[in-house]
Tab-separated table of C-alpha atoms and ligand atoms in Angstrom:
chain	number	residue	atom	x	y	z
A	237	MET	CA	17.046	-34.427	31.906
A	238	SER	CA	20.705	-34.138	32.933
A	239	ASP	CA	21.680	-37.683	31.840
A	240	ARG	CA	20.742	-37.016	28.230
A	241	PRO	CA	21.265	-34.151	25.811
A	242	LEU	CA	18.659	-31.446	25.600
A	243	ARG	CA	16.412	-32.284	22.635
A	244	VAL	CA	15.509	-29.338	20.428
A	245	ALA	CA	13.418	-29.267	17.239
A	246	VAL	CA	14.118	-26.394	14.854
A	247	VAL	CA	11.267	-25.866	12.388
A	248	GLY	CA	12.711	-24.517	9.138
A	249	SER	CA	16.168	-25.036	7.641
A	250	GLY	CA	16.772	-21.559	6.232
A	251	PRO	CA	19.546	-19.345	7.581
A	252	SER	CA	17.723	-18.575	10.845
A	253	GLY	CA	17.084	-22.281	11.520
A	254	ILE	CA	20.619	-23.339	10.752
A	255	TYR	CA	22.146	-20.449	12.717
A	256	THR	CA	19.939	-21.609	15.615
A	257	ALA	CA	21.303	-25.153	15.303
A	258	ASP	CA	24.785	-23.666	15.074
A	259	ALA	CA	24.439	-21.636	18.281
A	260	LEU	CA	22.878	-24.592	20.114
A	261	THR	CA	25.682	-26.997	19.225
A	262	ALA	CA	28.671	-24.638	19.242
A	263	GLN	CA	28.464	-24.120	23.025
A	264	SER	CA	29.775	-26.658	25.533
A	265	ASP	CA	27.827	-25.849	28.736
A	266	GLN	CA	24.861	-28.019	27.833
A	267	PRO	CA	24.908	-31.016	25.429
A	268	VAL	CA	22.184	-30.497	22.821
A	269	ALA	CA	20.791	-32.754	20.087
A	270	VAL	CA	19.048	-30.744	17.361
A	271	ASP	CA	16.670	-31.964	14.678
A	272	VAL	CA	16.231	-29.415	11.886
A	273	LEU	CA	12.891	-30.033	10.168
A	274	ASP	CA	11.834	-28.659	6.800
A	275	ARG	CA	8.660	-29.158	4.760
A	276	LEU	CA	10.843	-29.481	1.647
A	277	PRO	CA	13.251	-32.364	0.998
A	278	VAL	CA	16.087	-29.834	0.681
A	279	PRO	CA	17.577	-27.407	3.194
A	280	TYR	CA	18.590	-23.709	3.131
A	281	GLY	CA	15.239	-21.916	2.757
A	282	LEU	CA	15.709	-18.467	1.264
A	283	VAL	CA	19.373	-19.093	0.462
A	284	ARG	CA	18.082	-21.562	-2.114
A	285	TYR	CA	14.634	-20.092	-2.816
A	286	GLY	CA	15.065	-16.356	-2.217
A	287	VAL	CA	18.583	-15.230	-3.048
A	288	ALA	CA	18.640	-14.575	-6.784
A	289	PRO	CA	20.284	-17.383	-8.792
A	290	ASP	CA	22.726	-14.921	-10.385
A	291	HIS	CA	23.988	-13.802	-6.969
A	292	LEU	CA	26.448	-16.647	-6.712
A	293	SER	CA	28.559	-15.197	-3.927
A	294	ILE	CA	25.553	-14.673	-1.622
A	295	ARG	CA	24.287	-18.149	-2.467
A	296	SER	CA	27.670	-19.584	-1.488
A	297	VAL	CA	26.740	-18.973	2.177
A	298	ARG	CA	25.223	-22.421	1.683
A	299	ASN	CA	28.685	-23.862	2.274
A	300	THR	CA	28.801	-22.276	5.734
A	301	LEU	CA	25.308	-23.533	6.557
A	302	GLU	CA	26.208	-27.011	5.289
A	303	ARG	CA	29.024	-27.310	7.822
A	304	VAL	CA	26.442	-26.935	10.614
A	305	LEU	CA	24.028	-29.403	9.085
A	306	CYS	CA	26.583	-32.214	9.029
A	307	ARG	CA	27.825	-31.504	12.560
A	308	PRO	CA	27.441	-34.328	15.138
A	309	GLY	CA	24.382	-33.530	17.222
A	310	VAL	CA	22.505	-32.037	14.264
A	311	ARG	CA	20.069	-34.060	12.138
A	312	PHE	CA	18.269	-32.840	9.016
A	313	LEU	CA	14.718	-34.158	8.620
A	314	GLY	CA	13.375	-32.896	5.295
A	315	ASN	CA	9.959	-33.456	3.717
A	316	VAL	CA	8.144	-33.107	7.053
A	317	GLU	CA	5.568	-30.335	7.367
A	318	VAL	CA	5.016	-29.069	10.892
A	319	GLY	CA	1.505	-27.701	11.322
A	320	SER	CA	-0.139	-30.265	9.018
A	321	GLN	CA	1.636	-33.644	9.134
A	322	VAL	CA	3.039	-33.100	12.612
A	323	SER	CA	1.660	-30.642	15.166
A	324	LEU	CA	3.453	-28.449	17.661
A	325	THR	CA	1.859	-30.574	20.395
A	326	ASP	CA	3.345	-33.694	18.788
A	327	LEU	CA	6.782	-32.077	18.794
A	328	HIS	CA	6.608	-31.353	22.508
A	329	ARG	CA	6.272	-35.096	23.205
A	330	PHE	CA	9.694	-35.672	21.636
A	331	TYR	CA	11.567	-32.414	22.249
A	332	ASP	CA	12.243	-30.270	25.296
A	333	ALA	CA	12.075	-27.127	23.176
A	334	VAL	CA	10.842	-26.120	19.734
A	335	VAL	CA	12.287	-23.168	17.806
A	336	LEU	CA	10.063	-21.879	15.001
A	337	THR	CA	12.194	-20.447	12.196
A	338	TYR	CA	9.907	-21.023	9.232
A	339	GLY	CA	10.193	-17.498	7.818
A	340	ALA	CA	7.610	-15.476	5.919
A	341	ALA	CA	6.351	-17.509	2.981
A	342	SER	CA	3.520	-15.316	1.733
A	343	ASP	CA	3.217	-11.917	0.063
A	344	ARG	CA	1.740	-8.555	0.976
A	345	GLN	CA	-1.059	-7.123	-1.143
A	346	LEU	CA	-1.333	-3.652	-2.670
A	347	GLY	CA	-5.072	-3.398	-2.028
A	348	ILE	CA	-5.846	-1.752	-5.398
A	349	PRO	CA	-8.494	-2.642	-8.020
A	350	GLY	CA	-7.392	-5.143	-10.665
A	351	GLU	CA	-4.681	-6.655	-8.473
A	352	GLY	CA	-6.169	-10.118	-8.996
A	353	LEU	CA	-6.125	-9.981	-12.826
A	354	PHE	CA	-4.209	-12.576	-14.800
A	355	GLY	CA	-0.717	-11.137	-15.323
A	356	SER	CA	-0.527	-9.667	-11.819
A	357	LEU	CA	1.998	-11.660	-9.808
A	358	ALA	CA	3.347	-11.512	-6.298
A	359	ALA	CA	7.149	-11.243	-6.300
A	360	THR	CA	7.189	-14.148	-3.830
A	361	ASP	CA	5.579	-16.351	-6.510
A	362	PHE	CA	7.827	-15.075	-9.281
A	363	VAL	CA	10.947	-15.615	-7.156
A	364	ALA	CA	9.694	-19.114	-6.247
A	365	TRP	CA	9.399	-19.871	-9.961
A	366	TYR	CA	12.831	-18.632	-11.036
A	367	THR	CA	14.578	-20.363	-8.127
A	368	GLY	CA	12.782	-23.666	-8.836
A	369	HIS	CA	10.684	-23.907	-5.656
A	370	PRO	CA	8.607	-27.103	-5.916
A	371	HIS	CA	5.421	-25.240	-4.920
A	372	ALA	CA	5.778	-22.579	-7.638
A	373	ASP	CA	2.853	-22.452	-10.061
A	374	ARG	CA	4.898	-22.956	-13.194
A	375	THR	CA	1.991	-22.903	-15.651
A	376	ALA	CA	0.496	-19.694	-14.244
A	377	ILE	CA	3.802	-17.816	-14.212
A	378	GLU	CA	4.939	-18.976	-17.636
A	379	SER	CA	1.626	-18.137	-19.270
A	380	ALA	CA	1.623	-14.718	-17.548
A	381	LEU	CA	5.091	-14.028	-19.004
A	382	ASP	CA	4.126	-15.141	-22.497
A	383	GLY	CA	4.147	-12.284	-25.013
A	384	VAL	CA	4.902	-9.582	-22.426
A	385	THR	CA	6.732	-6.564	-23.798
A	386	SER	CA	6.270	-4.167	-20.889
A	387	ALA	CA	6.301	-5.020	-17.171
A	388	VAL	CA	5.779	-3.003	-13.993
A	389	VAL	CA	7.573	-3.963	-10.790
A	390	VAL	CA	6.114	-2.275	-7.697
A	391	GLY	CA	8.409	-1.529	-4.764
A	392	VAL	CA	12.023	-0.425	-4.525
A	393	GLY	CA	13.498	-3.019	-2.167
A	394	ASN	CA	16.194	-5.533	-3.053
A	395	VAL	CA	13.633	-8.141	-4.105
A	396	ALA	CA	12.175	-5.683	-6.647
A	397	ILE	CA	15.695	-5.081	-7.940
A	398	ASP	CA	16.273	-8.852	-8.214
A	399	VAL	CA	13.027	-9.320	-10.145
A	400	THR	CA	13.828	-6.424	-12.492
A	401	ARG	CA	17.350	-7.652	-13.149
A	402	ILE	CA	16.243	-11.235	-13.808
A	403	LEU	CA	13.576	-9.976	-16.243
A	404	ALA	CA	16.152	-7.860	-18.099
A	405	LYS	CA	19.088	-10.257	-18.312
A	406	THR	CA	20.121	-12.163	-21.419
A	407	HIS	CA	20.618	-15.907	-21.794
A	408	ALA	CA	24.388	-15.446	-21.492
A	409	GLU	CA	23.916	-13.549	-18.240
A	410	LEU	CA	21.733	-16.303	-16.751
A	411	SER	CA	23.115	-19.564	-18.125
A	412	HIS	CA	25.845	-19.841	-15.465
A	413	THR	CA	23.180	-19.908	-12.714
A	414	ASP	CA	21.520	-23.026	-11.290
A	415	MET	CA	17.991	-21.965	-12.282
A	416	PRO	CA	15.860	-24.820	-13.645
A	417	GLN	CA	16.268	-25.375	-17.368
A	418	HIS	CA	12.650	-24.422	-18.166
A	419	VAL	CA	13.129	-21.086	-16.346
A	420	LEU	CA	16.312	-20.367	-18.260
A	421	ASP	CA	14.552	-21.226	-21.539
A	422	VAL	CA	11.553	-18.967	-20.846
A	423	LEU	CA	13.677	-16.018	-19.726
A	424	SER	CA	16.081	-16.449	-22.639
A	425	HIS	CA	13.195	-16.133	-25.111
A	426	SER	CA	11.469	-13.288	-23.295
A	427	SER	CA	9.936	-10.542	-25.455
A	428	ILE	CA	10.244	-7.905	-22.711
A	429	THR	CA	11.599	-4.545	-23.823
A	430	ASP	CA	10.619	-2.292	-20.894
A	431	VAL	CA	10.557	-2.809	-17.126
A	432	HIS	CA	9.187	0.020	-14.963
A	433	LEU	CA	10.343	-0.061	-11.346
A	434	LEU	CA	8.038	2.053	-9.179
A	435	GLY	CA	8.881	3.611	-5.812
A	436	ARG	CA	5.938	5.261	-4.090
A	437	ARG	CA	8.311	7.533	-2.162
A	438	GLY	CA	11.547	9.253	-3.194
A	439	PRO	CA	15.098	8.011	-3.764
A	440	ALA	CA	15.998	8.910	-0.173
A	441	GLN	CA	13.372	6.445	1.112
A	442	ALA	CA	14.211	3.527	-1.205
A	443	ALA	CA	15.009	0.251	0.557
A	444	PHE	CA	17.519	-1.163	-1.954
A	445	THR	CA	21.273	-1.239	-1.348
A	446	THR	CA	23.850	0.338	-3.650
A	447	LYS	CA	25.539	-2.798	-4.938
A	448	GLU	CA	22.184	-4.209	-6.017
A	449	LEU	CA	21.072	-0.908	-7.574
A	450	ARG	CA	24.340	-0.505	-9.464
A	451	GLU	CA	23.969	-3.923	-11.100
A	452	LEU	CA	20.969	-2.635	-13.049
A	453	GLY	CA	23.324	-0.321	-14.898
A	454	GLU	CA	25.692	-3.118	-15.862
A	455	LEU	CA	23.374	-5.309	-17.935
A	456	THR	CA	24.263	-6.344	-21.472
A	457	ASP	CA	20.931	-5.570	-23.086
A	458	ALA	CA	19.329	-2.917	-20.871
A	459	ASP	CA	19.693	0.842	-20.542
A	460	VAL	CA	18.548	2.463	-17.306
A	461	VAL	CA	16.256	5.455	-17.626
A	462	VAL	CA	15.866	7.912	-14.734
A	463	ASP	CA	13.941	11.172	-14.943
A	464	ARG	CA	15.802	14.011	-13.212
A	465	ALA	CA	12.495	15.350	-11.862
A	466	ASP	CA	12.134	12.153	-9.789
A	467	LEU	CA	15.402	12.930	-8.020
A	468	GLU	CA	14.449	16.337	-6.659
A	469	LEU	CA	14.704	16.162	-2.894
A	470	ASP	CA	12.546	17.918	-0.311
A	471	PRO	CA	14.501	19.323	2.664
A	472	GLY	CA	13.944	16.194	4.815
A	473	SER	CA	15.138	13.874	2.053
A	474	ALA	CA	18.142	16.082	1.324
A	475	ALA	CA	19.091	15.861	4.998
A	476	SER	CA	18.726	12.059	4.924
A	477	VAL	CA	20.954	11.785	1.857
A	478	ALA	CA	23.533	14.088	3.449
A	479	ALA	CA	23.528	12.006	6.647
A	480	GLY	CA	23.401	8.448	5.293
A	481	LYS	CA	26.273	6.784	3.411
A	482	VAL	CA	24.111	4.207	1.635
A	483	LEU	CA	21.527	6.808	0.632
A	484	ALA	CA	24.242	9.130	-0.640
A	485	ARG	CA	25.768	6.355	-2.742
A	486	ASN	CA	22.359	5.324	-4.097
A	487	TYR	CA	21.612	8.916	-4.941
A	488	ALA	CA	24.912	9.365	-6.757
A	489	VAL	CA	24.224	6.268	-8.892
A	490	LEU	CA	20.746	7.527	-9.772
A	491	GLN	CA	22.013	11.007	-10.573
A	492	LYS	CA	24.615	9.574	-12.920
A	493	TRP	CA	21.952	7.562	-14.710
A	494	SER	CA	19.688	10.591	-15.022
A	495	THR	CA	22.336	12.426	-17.035
A	496	ARG	CA	23.489	9.497	-19.137
A	497	GLU	CA	22.574	9.190	-22.814
A	498	LEU	CA	20.752	5.994	-23.700
A	499	THR	CA	22.970	3.659	-25.678
A	500	GLY	CA	20.199	2.113	-27.763
A	501	LYS	CA	20.162	-1.281	-26.044
A	502	PRO	CA	17.069	-3.345	-26.853
A	503	ARG	CA	15.706	-3.169	-23.292
A	504	ARG	CA	15.073	-0.312	-20.903
A	505	ILE	CA	14.699	-0.276	-17.134
A	506	HIS	CA	12.750	2.811	-16.032
A	507	VAL	CA	13.505	3.553	-12.376
A	508	ARG	CA	10.743	5.843	-11.110
A	509	PHE	CA	10.043	7.488	-7.786
A	510	LEU	CA	7.105	9.356	-6.216
A	511	THR	CA	4.824	7.137	-8.291
A	512	ARG	CA	2.314	4.718	-6.851
A	513	PRO	CA	0.030	2.258	-8.608
A	514	VAL	CA	-3.666	2.934	-7.986
A	515	GLU	CA	-5.312	0.481	-10.387
A	516	VAL	CA	-4.419	-2.434	-12.620
A	517	THR	CA	-6.480	-2.276	-15.803
A	518	GLY	CA	-7.458	-4.957	-18.312
A	519	ASP	CA	-10.348	-7.271	-19.087
A	520	GLU	CA	-9.084	-10.798	-18.795
A	521	ARG	CA	-5.435	-9.953	-18.318
A	522	VAL	CA	-3.353	-6.993	-17.295
A	523	ALA	CA	-3.230	-4.272	-19.958
A	524	GLY	CA	-1.952	-1.322	-17.960
A	525	VAL	CA	-1.192	0.166	-14.584
A	526	VAL	CA	-2.721	3.495	-13.574
A	527	THR	CA	-0.264	5.440	-11.449
A	528	GLU	CA	-0.572	8.538	-9.317
A	529	ARG	CA	2.188	11.034	-8.739
A	530	THR	CA	2.898	11.383	-5.008
A	531	ARG	CA	4.700	13.792	-2.732
A	532	LEU	CA	6.084	13.311	0.739
A	533	ASP	CA	4.551	14.780	3.871
A	534	GLU	CA	6.674	16.056	6.753
A	535	THR	CA	7.172	12.508	8.109
A	536	ALA	CA	8.206	11.169	4.662
A	537	GLY	CA	4.767	9.535	4.313
A	538	VAL	CA	3.033	9.289	0.918
A	539	VAL	CA	0.438	11.843	-0.207
A	540	GLY	CA	-1.358	11.544	-3.558
A	541	THR	CA	-1.260	14.618	-5.834
A	542	GLY	CA	-4.219	13.693	-8.033
A	543	GLU	CA	-1.982	13.555	-11.134
A	544	PHE	CA	-2.630	10.254	-12.884
A	545	ALA	CA	-0.998	8.468	-15.805
A	546	THR	CA	-1.156	4.981	-17.307
A	547	ILE	CA	1.764	2.680	-18.067
A	548	ASP	CA	0.966	0.159	-20.793
A	549	ALA	CA	2.034	-3.188	-19.360
A	550	GLN	CA	0.973	-6.818	-19.619
A	551	LEU	CA	2.655	-7.895	-16.392
A	552	ILE	CA	2.795	-6.401	-12.918
A	553	VAL	CA	4.976	-7.905	-10.196
A	554	ARG	CA	4.102	-6.720	-6.694
A	555	SER	CA	7.314	-6.641	-4.699
A	556	VAL	CA	6.133	-4.933	-1.543
A	557	GLY	CA	7.413	-7.342	1.077
A	558	TYR	CA	7.018	-10.877	2.345
A	559	ARG	CA	4.358	-11.813	4.918
A	560	GLY	CA	4.609	-14.363	7.731
A	561	LEU	CA	1.864	-16.944	8.187
A	562	PRO	CA	0.511	-18.396	11.444
A	563	MET	CA	1.535	-21.814	12.742
A	564	PRO	CA	-1.394	-23.882	14.032
A	565	GLY	CA	-1.103	-24.099	17.799
A	566	ALA	CA	1.146	-21.022	18.157
A	567	PRO	CA	0.027	-17.474	18.957
A	568	PHE	CA	0.142	-14.955	16.105
A	569	ASP	CA	0.238	-11.182	15.811
A	570	ALA	CA	-1.998	-10.658	12.764
A	571	ARG	CA	-1.069	-6.970	12.535
A	572	ARG	CA	2.689	-7.512	12.255
A	573	ASN	CA	2.417	-11.045	10.795
A	574	VAL	CA	4.888	-12.453	13.310
A	575	ILE	CA	4.754	-14.798	16.279
A	576	PRO	CA	4.861	-12.509	19.343
A	577	SER	CA	8.001	-12.979	21.378
A	578	GLU	CA	10.434	-11.466	23.807
A	579	ALA	CA	14.133	-12.255	23.406
A	580	GLY	CA	13.055	-15.248	21.309
A	581	ARG	CA	10.588	-16.663	23.870
A	582	VAL	CA	7.113	-17.073	22.384
A	583	LEU	CA	4.490	-14.983	24.182
A	584	ASP	CA	0.777	-15.721	24.325
A	585	GLY	CA	-1.168	-12.730	25.595
A	586	GLY	CA	2.092	-11.425	27.046
A	587	ILE	CA	2.822	-14.681	28.935
A	588	VAL	CA	5.806	-16.885	28.015
A	589	VAL	CA	4.837	-20.219	26.408
A	590	PRO	CA	7.285	-22.666	28.048
A	591	GLY	CA	9.398	-24.562	25.528
A	592	ASP	CA	8.432	-22.501	22.447
A	593	TYR	CA	10.882	-20.104	20.767
A	594	VAL	CA	11.171	-18.155	17.521
A	595	ALA	CA	13.990	-16.827	15.353
A	596	GLY	CA	14.330	-15.149	11.943
A	597	TRP	CA	11.631	-13.475	9.869
A	598	ILE	CA	8.722	-15.074	11.767
A	599	LYS	CA	10.170	-13.450	14.907
A	600	ARG	CA	11.098	-9.969	13.688
A	601	GLY	CA	9.417	-9.574	10.265
A	602	PRO	CA	10.890	-9.814	6.751
A	603	THR	CA	13.889	-7.525	7.037
A	604	GLY	CA	17.653	-7.737	7.118
A	605	ILE	CA	20.338	-9.623	5.265
A	606	ILE	CA	21.248	-13.284	5.798
A	607	GLY	CA	23.853	-12.415	8.434
A	608	THR	CA	21.205	-10.591	10.512
A	609	ASN	CA	19.788	-13.995	11.353
A	610	LYS	CA	22.953	-15.115	13.115
A	611	LYS	CA	22.672	-12.521	15.857
A	612	ASP	CA	18.912	-12.992	16.001
A	613	ALA	CA	19.265	-16.782	16.428
A	614	GLY	CA	21.964	-16.193	19.049
A	615	GLU	CA	19.552	-14.162	21.170
A	616	THR	CA	16.926	-16.902	20.981
A	617	VAL	CA	19.409	-19.637	21.850
A	618	ASP	CA	20.692	-17.636	24.847
A	619	SER	CA	17.119	-17.502	26.172
A	620	LEU	CA	16.560	-21.204	25.492
A	621	LEU	CA	19.756	-22.310	27.224
A	622	ALA	CA	19.074	-20.012	30.190
A	623	ASP	CA	15.598	-21.530	30.523
A	624	ALA	CA	17.066	-25.044	30.289
A	625	ALA	CA	19.594	-24.225	33.025
A	626	ALA	CA	16.787	-22.793	35.174
A	627	GLY	CA	14.690	-25.966	34.722
A	628	ALA	CA	11.970	-23.948	32.965
A	629	LEU	CA	11.525	-26.253	29.940
A	630	PRO	CA	8.717	-28.826	29.872
A	631	PRO	CA	10.740	-32.063	29.412
A	632	ALA	CA	9.956	-34.315	26.452
A	633	THR	CA	8.031	-37.403	27.500
A	634	GLU	CA	9.553	-39.524	24.688
A	635	PRO	CA	13.030	-38.082	24.186
A	636	GLU	CA	14.633	-40.950	22.234
A	637	PRO	CA	15.164	-39.928	18.576
A	638	ALA	CA	13.738	-43.302	17.520
A	639	ALA	CA	10.378	-42.394	19.118
A	640	PHE	CA	9.900	-39.389	16.816
A	641	ASP	CA	11.096	-41.400	13.822
A	642	ALA	CA	8.504	-44.049	14.681
A	643	LEU	CA	5.722	-41.454	14.727
A	644	LEU	CA	6.768	-40.204	11.280
A	645	LYS	CA	6.760	-43.772	9.988
A	646	VAL	CA	3.325	-44.532	11.403
A	647	ARG	CA	1.988	-41.392	9.701
A	648	GLY	CA	3.474	-42.499	6.380
A	649	ILE	CA	5.850	-39.514	6.188
A	650	ARG	CA	8.871	-40.201	4.065
A	651	THR	CA	11.650	-38.093	5.498
A	652	VAL	CA	14.778	-36.967	3.697
A	653	SER	CA	17.954	-37.126	5.770
A	654	TYR	CA	21.214	-35.274	5.276
A	655	ALA	CA	22.373	-38.237	3.164
A	656	GLY	CA	19.203	-37.769	1.099
A	657	TRP	CA	20.029	-34.099	0.589
A	658	GLN	CA	23.531	-35.105	-0.518
A	659	ALA	CA	21.961	-37.438	-3.100
A	660	ILE	CA	19.758	-34.575	-4.389
A	661	ASP	CA	22.776	-32.268	-4.442
A	662	ALA	CA	24.744	-34.785	-6.532
A	663	ALA	CA	21.778	-35.297	-8.885
A	664	GLU	CA	21.555	-31.518	-9.495
A	665	ILE	CA	25.251	-31.344	-10.310
A	666	ALA	CA	24.910	-34.320	-12.662
A	667	LEU	CA	21.860	-32.757	-14.353
A	668	GLY	CA	23.749	-29.476	-14.829
A	669	ALA	CA	26.652	-31.322	-16.455
A	670	THR	CA	24.323	-32.633	-19.189
A	671	THR	CA	24.002	-29.063	-20.532
A	672	GLY	CA	27.424	-27.745	-19.563
A	673	ARG	CA	26.203	-26.004	-16.393
A	674	ASP	CA	27.657	-26.411	-12.889
A	675	ARG	CA	24.246	-27.320	-11.485
A	676	THR	CA	20.600	-27.346	-12.529
A	677	THR	CA	18.042	-27.114	-9.735
A	678	LEU	CA	15.582	-30.004	-9.430
A	679	HIS	CA	12.256	-28.210	-9.189
A	680	ASP	CA	9.884	-31.006	-8.255
A	681	ILE	CA	9.632	-33.185	-5.204
A	682	ALA	CA	9.235	-36.412	-7.214
A	683	SER	CA	12.662	-35.900	-8.855
A	684	MET	CA	14.223	-35.077	-5.507
A	685	LEU	CA	12.849	-38.254	-3.928
A	686	ALA	CA	13.880	-40.266	-6.982
A	687	ALA	CA	17.453	-38.994	-6.468
A	688	CYS	CA	17.307	-40.280	-2.881
A	689	ASP	CA	15.878	-43.621	-4.031
A	690	ALA	CA	18.641	-43.997	-6.600
A	691	GLN	CA	21.208	-43.801	-3.791
A	692	GLY	CA	19.132	-45.961	-1.413
A	693	VAL	CA	18.870	-43.152	1.154
B	824	LIG	P1	11.665	-4.298	1.553
B	824	LIG	O1	13.119	-4.045	1.593
B	824	LIG	O2	10.882	-4.091	2.807
B	824	LIG	O3	11.049	-3.371	0.381
B	824	LIG	C1	9.672	-3.300	0.164
B	824	LIG	C2	9.375	-2.172	-0.810
B	824	LIG	O4	7.974	-2.189	-1.086
B	824	LIG	C3	9.679	-0.765	-0.259
B	824	LIG	O5	10.215	0.003	-1.290
B	824	LIG	C4	8.289	-0.263	0.131
B	824	LIG	O6	8.154	1.128	0.070
B	824	LIG	C5	7.448	-0.880	-0.953
B	824	LIG	N1	6.036	-0.937	-0.618
B	824	LIG	C6	5.454	-1.480	0.478
B	824	LIG	N2	4.117	-1.369	0.400
B	824	LIG	C7	3.854	-0.719	-0.760
B	824	LIG	C8	2.671	-0.297	-1.415
B	824	LIG	N3	1.480	-0.558	-0.874
B	824	LIG	N4	2.769	0.333	-2.590
B	824	LIG	C9	3.973	0.588	-3.150
B	824	LIG	N5	5.131	0.208	-2.589
B	824	LIG	C10	5.072	-0.435	-1.407
B	824	LIG	O7	11.312	-5.776	1.129
B	824	LIG	P2	11.955	-6.799	0.077
B	824	LIG	O8	12.475	-6.131	-1.122
B	824	LIG	O9	10.914	-7.860	-0.074
B	824	LIG	O10	13.205	-7.418	0.859
B	824	LIG	C11	13.044	-8.131	2.098
B	824	LIG	C12	14.389	-8.182	2.829
B	824	LIG	O11	15.290	-9.055	2.140
B	824	LIG	C13	15.074	-6.830	2.890
B	824	LIG	O12	15.712	-6.696	4.137
B	824	LIG	C14	16.083	-6.905	1.765
B	824	LIG	O13	17.188	-6.047	1.890
B	824	LIG	C15	16.489	-8.370	1.851
B	824	LIG	N6	17.046	-8.800	0.561
B	824	LIG	C16	18.368	-8.601	0.355
B	824	LIG	C17	18.932	-8.932	-0.856
B	824	LIG	C18	20.397	-8.681	-1.086
B	824	LIG	O14	21.105	-8.365	-0.145
B	824	LIG	N7	20.892	-8.785	-2.295
B	824	LIG	C19	18.144	-9.462	-1.889
B	824	LIG	C20	16.786	-9.652	-1.659
B	824	LIG	C21	16.244	-9.301	-0.425
B	824	LIG	P3	7.970	1.995	1.412
B	824	LIG	O15	9.340	2.134	1.975
B	824	LIG	O16	7.390	3.264	0.916
B	824	LIG	O17	7.044	1.229	2.329
């Protein structure tokens, strides 16, 4: 293997995949050639399809990721789905190591009656729609939003805050984003007046961060409503707030809101704690959400009090976390929804699977900010390079890049290269310019491929 670079396939081009490619190619001990594969024709994963479109500064991390993608030794191969079009076994013919960084694409369920009614959406699906993910079910989401005046968002993490904010913003607050035009049009004509954000535990257990929380209070058309009774702290929560800077800041923001007079804006965001949904009601579509008041036990766990109420609502968005999915041919921990690993090495029944690695959400679960993935990918790459140096990788039998490209061709897979992504990028900027926007996201694969065709790439 020493007369050629180490060949590594990275499956997924979100932050964890690109930070993996970065760590592999930034070191000089071992020459490495990395192919970054993605099932979509475009890179960046959750930076493109998770970070809210109005969070421009977080989305600009794309520029940092882009510098890795165009580095010599790194190839982008978009529009290739590992697990269906190409198997893990296939990859091992062409690569000495495979790093799975495909994230957590699915949602977690609440497990309550009525959850499957029309008008009950997973936040993952709603976020996919507003970011223009090609697999979003546009018809289902847009018809679920039609005529809604009151919505419930379950969960008090940053995704729930994103969803609430996007539902409450005006056209002027969204038009500078790159969201697809149809999304902007639907949200701009929304009839929503009330959004109820429900935390099943107290403010001291909420997962959101202060900057994100604070933004809810800065919206043009929405007042924030907080009931002072929801902010009463039990001794354990009071101790947590006293000890934690973020919690203390969150608490101060909520306290301020709880004493503020409403200003009569046309929309209201009701931030509620110690309230859990127990049933979604309605015949054919959501008509209400039955909630139960909760209290905390001594370990800050949730206990029902038997006090029930109903929120009239035609939409419920369940924002209770993302969920990782298995990869055919790789082991899976169905309890934690991750691929089991140790220091990034995939484990099957506790035994290391030679040549297979993981990084990002499919390694550690759906937590952390984008930057968390850099350290996480670094750990995985350290293990991979140590294994390569120790001769512990099963060498590829067909290591020439052309051999893998030939397999893709034989299978009729039309890949999108970095040049293809650049063509899509340029087409989005050009589309945005037609309506005075910096960029409008292309939301379907056919348009993306047409942009590549137009440039002959
Ligand atoms: P998260 O931070 O894990 O929050 C999930 C929320 O759902 C928690 O409030 C949790 O409450 C609640 N929940 C879970 N099961 C529930 C149930 N059965 N009933 C009611 N509530 C339930 O997840 P996330 O919001 O999806 O975010 C994922 C990661 O991405 C996080 O690390 C987040 O910070 C990050 N992110 C960051 C940004 C940003 O920086 N701007 C934006 C988006 C996402 P319990 O605590 O009681 O379980």
